[in-house]
mmCIF file of C-alpha atoms in Angstrom:
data_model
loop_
_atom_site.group_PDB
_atom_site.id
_atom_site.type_symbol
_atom_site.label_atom_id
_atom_site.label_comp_id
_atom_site.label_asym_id
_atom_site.label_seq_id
_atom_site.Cartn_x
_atom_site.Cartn_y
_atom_site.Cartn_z
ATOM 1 C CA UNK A 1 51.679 -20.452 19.711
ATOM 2 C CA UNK A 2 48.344 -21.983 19.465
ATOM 3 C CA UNK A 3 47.091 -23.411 15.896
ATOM 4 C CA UNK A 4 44.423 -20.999 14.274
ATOM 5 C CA UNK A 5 40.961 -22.867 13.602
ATOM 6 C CA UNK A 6 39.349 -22.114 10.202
ATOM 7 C CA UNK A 7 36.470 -19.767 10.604
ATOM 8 C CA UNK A 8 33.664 -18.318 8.861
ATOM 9 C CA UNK A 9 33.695 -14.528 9.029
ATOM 10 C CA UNK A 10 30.126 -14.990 10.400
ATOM 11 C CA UNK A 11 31.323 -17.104 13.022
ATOM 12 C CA UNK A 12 34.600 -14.576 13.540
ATOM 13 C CA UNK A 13 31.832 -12.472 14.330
ATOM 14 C CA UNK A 14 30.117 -14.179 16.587
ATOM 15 C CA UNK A 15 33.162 -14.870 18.808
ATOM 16 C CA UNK A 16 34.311 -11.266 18.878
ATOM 17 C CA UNK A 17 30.409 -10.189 19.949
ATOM 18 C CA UNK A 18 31.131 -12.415 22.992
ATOM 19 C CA UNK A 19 34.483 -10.471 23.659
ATOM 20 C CA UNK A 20 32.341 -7.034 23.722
ATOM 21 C CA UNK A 21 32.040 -5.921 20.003
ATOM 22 C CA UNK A 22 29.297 -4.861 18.227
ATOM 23 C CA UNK A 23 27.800 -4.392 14.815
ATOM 24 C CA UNK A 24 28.453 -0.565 13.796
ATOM 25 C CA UNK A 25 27.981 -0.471 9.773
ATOM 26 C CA UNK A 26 28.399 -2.665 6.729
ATOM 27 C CA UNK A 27 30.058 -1.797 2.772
ATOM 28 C CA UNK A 28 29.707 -5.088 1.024
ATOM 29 C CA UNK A 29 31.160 -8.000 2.371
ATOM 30 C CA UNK A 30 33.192 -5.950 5.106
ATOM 31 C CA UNK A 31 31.407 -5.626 8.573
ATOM 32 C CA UNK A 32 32.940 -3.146 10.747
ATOM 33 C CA UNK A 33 32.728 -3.726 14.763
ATOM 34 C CA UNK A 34 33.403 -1.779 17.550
ATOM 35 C CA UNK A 35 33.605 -2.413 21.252
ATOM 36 C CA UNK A 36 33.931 1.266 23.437
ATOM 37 C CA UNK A 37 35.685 0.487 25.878
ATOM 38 C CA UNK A 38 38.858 0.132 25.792
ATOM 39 C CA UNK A 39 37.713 1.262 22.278
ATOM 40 C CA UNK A 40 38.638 -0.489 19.444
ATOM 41 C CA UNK A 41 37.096 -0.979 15.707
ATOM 42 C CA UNK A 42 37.922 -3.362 13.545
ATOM 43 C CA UNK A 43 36.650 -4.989 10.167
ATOM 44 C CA UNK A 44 35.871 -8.589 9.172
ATOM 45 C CA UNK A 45 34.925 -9.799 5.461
ATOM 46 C CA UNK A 46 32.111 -12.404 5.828
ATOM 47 C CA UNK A 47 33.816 -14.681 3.621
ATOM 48 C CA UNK A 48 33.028 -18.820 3.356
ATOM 49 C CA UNK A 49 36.352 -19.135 5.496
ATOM 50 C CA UNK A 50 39.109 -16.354 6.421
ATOM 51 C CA UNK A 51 42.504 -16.521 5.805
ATOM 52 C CA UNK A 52 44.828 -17.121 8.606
ATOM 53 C CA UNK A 53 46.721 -14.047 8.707
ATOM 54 C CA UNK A 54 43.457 -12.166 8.328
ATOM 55 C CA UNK A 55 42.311 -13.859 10.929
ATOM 56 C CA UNK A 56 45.578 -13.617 12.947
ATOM 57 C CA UNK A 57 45.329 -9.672 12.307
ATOM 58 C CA UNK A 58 41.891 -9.306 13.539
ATOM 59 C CA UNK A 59 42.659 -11.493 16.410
ATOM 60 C CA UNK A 60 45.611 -9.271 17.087
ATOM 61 C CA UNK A 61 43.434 -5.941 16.638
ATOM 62 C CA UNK A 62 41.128 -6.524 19.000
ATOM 63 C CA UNK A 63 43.537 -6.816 21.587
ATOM 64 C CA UNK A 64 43.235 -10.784 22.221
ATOM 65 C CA UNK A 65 45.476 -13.641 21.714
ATOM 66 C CA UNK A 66 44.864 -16.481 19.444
ATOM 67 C CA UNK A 67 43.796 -18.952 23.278
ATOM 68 C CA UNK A 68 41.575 -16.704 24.360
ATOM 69 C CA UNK A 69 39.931 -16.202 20.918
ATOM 70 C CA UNK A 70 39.265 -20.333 20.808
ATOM 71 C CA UNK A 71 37.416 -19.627 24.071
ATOM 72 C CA UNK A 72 34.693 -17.338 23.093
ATOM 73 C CA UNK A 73 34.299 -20.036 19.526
#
Protein backbone atom coordinates (compact mmCIF):
# COMPACT_ATOMS: atom_id res chain seq x y z
CA UNK A 1 0.00 0.00 0.00
CA UNK A 2 1.39 3.22 -1.09
CA UNK A 3 2.16 6.07 1.67
CA UNK A 4 -0.55 8.94 1.53
CA UNK A 5 1.10 12.50 0.80
CA UNK A 6 -0.26 15.38 2.94
CA UNK A 7 -2.57 17.53 0.94
CA UNK A 8 -4.35 20.66 0.97
CA UNK A 9 -8.05 20.19 0.30
CA UNK A 10 -7.44 22.79 -2.47
CA UNK A 11 -4.88 20.76 -3.92
CA UNK A 12 -7.21 17.37 -3.24
CA UNK A 13 -9.21 19.27 -5.50
CA UNK A 14 -7.18 19.95 -8.02
CA UNK A 15 -6.05 16.32 -8.48
CA UNK A 16 -9.57 14.92 -8.53
CA UNK A 17 -10.53 17.80 -11.41
CA UNK A 18 -7.80 16.01 -13.43
CA UNK A 19 -9.52 12.55 -12.76
CA UNK A 20 -12.95 14.09 -14.28
CA UNK A 21 -14.68 15.91 -11.32
CA UNK A 22 -16.09 19.04 -11.17
CA UNK A 23 -17.17 21.85 -8.92
CA UNK A 24 -21.10 21.36 -8.28
CA UNK A 25 -21.90 23.57 -4.97
CA UNK A 26 -20.25 24.77 -1.80
CA UNK A 27 -21.75 24.98 2.31
CA UNK A 28 -18.81 26.40 4.15
CA UNK A 29 -15.68 24.79 4.05
CA UNK A 30 -17.19 21.56 2.29
CA UNK A 31 -16.95 21.56 -1.62
CA UNK A 32 -18.99 18.98 -3.18
CA UNK A 33 -17.73 17.43 -6.72
CA UNK A 34 -19.16 15.40 -9.13
CA UNK A 35 -17.89 13.62 -12.20
CA UNK A 36 -21.13 11.99 -14.49
CA UNK A 37 -19.91 9.42 -15.72
CA UNK A 38 -19.51 6.67 -14.14
CA UNK A 39 -21.25 9.15 -11.75
CA UNK A 40 -19.99 9.77 -8.58
CA UNK A 41 -20.18 12.86 -5.94
CA UNK A 42 -18.19 13.32 -3.32
CA UNK A 43 -17.19 16.13 -0.71
CA UNK A 44 -13.83 17.61 0.32
CA UNK A 45 -13.30 20.23 3.32
CA UNK A 46 -10.73 22.83 2.08
CA UNK A 47 -8.83 22.52 5.12
CA UNK A 48 -4.81 23.74 5.59
CA UNK A 49 -4.07 19.86 5.28
CA UNK A 50 -6.59 16.72 5.33
CA UNK A 51 -6.45 14.00 7.44
CA UNK A 52 -5.33 10.74 6.14
CA UNK A 53 -8.30 8.71 6.47
CA UNK A 54 -10.29 11.60 5.05
CA UNK A 55 -8.20 11.62 2.48
CA UNK A 56 -8.02 7.79 2.17
CA UNK A 57 -12.02 7.91 2.05
CA UNK A 58 -12.25 10.38 -0.65
CA UNK A 59 -9.58 8.62 -2.51
CA UNK A 60 -11.59 5.48 -2.07
CA UNK A 61 -15.00 7.29 -3.15
CA UNK A 62 -14.07 8.34 -6.19
CA UNK A 63 -13.28 5.07 -7.32
CA UNK A 64 -9.27 5.44 -7.45
CA UNK A 65 -6.50 3.95 -5.57
CA UNK A 66 -4.10 5.79 -3.45
CA UNK A 67 -1.04 5.27 -6.95
CA UNK A 68 -3.11 6.54 -9.24
CA UNK A 69 -4.23 9.49 -7.04
CA UNK A 70 -0.20 10.53 -6.66
CA UNK A 71 -0.37 10.65 -10.47
CA UNK A 72 -2.85 13.28 -11.18
CA UNK A 73 -0.82 15.49 -7.85
Amino acid sequence: MSKLPVLSGEKCINALAKAGFYFKRQEGSHVTLRRDEPFCQLVVPLHKELDRGTLRAIIRQAGLSVREFTKLL
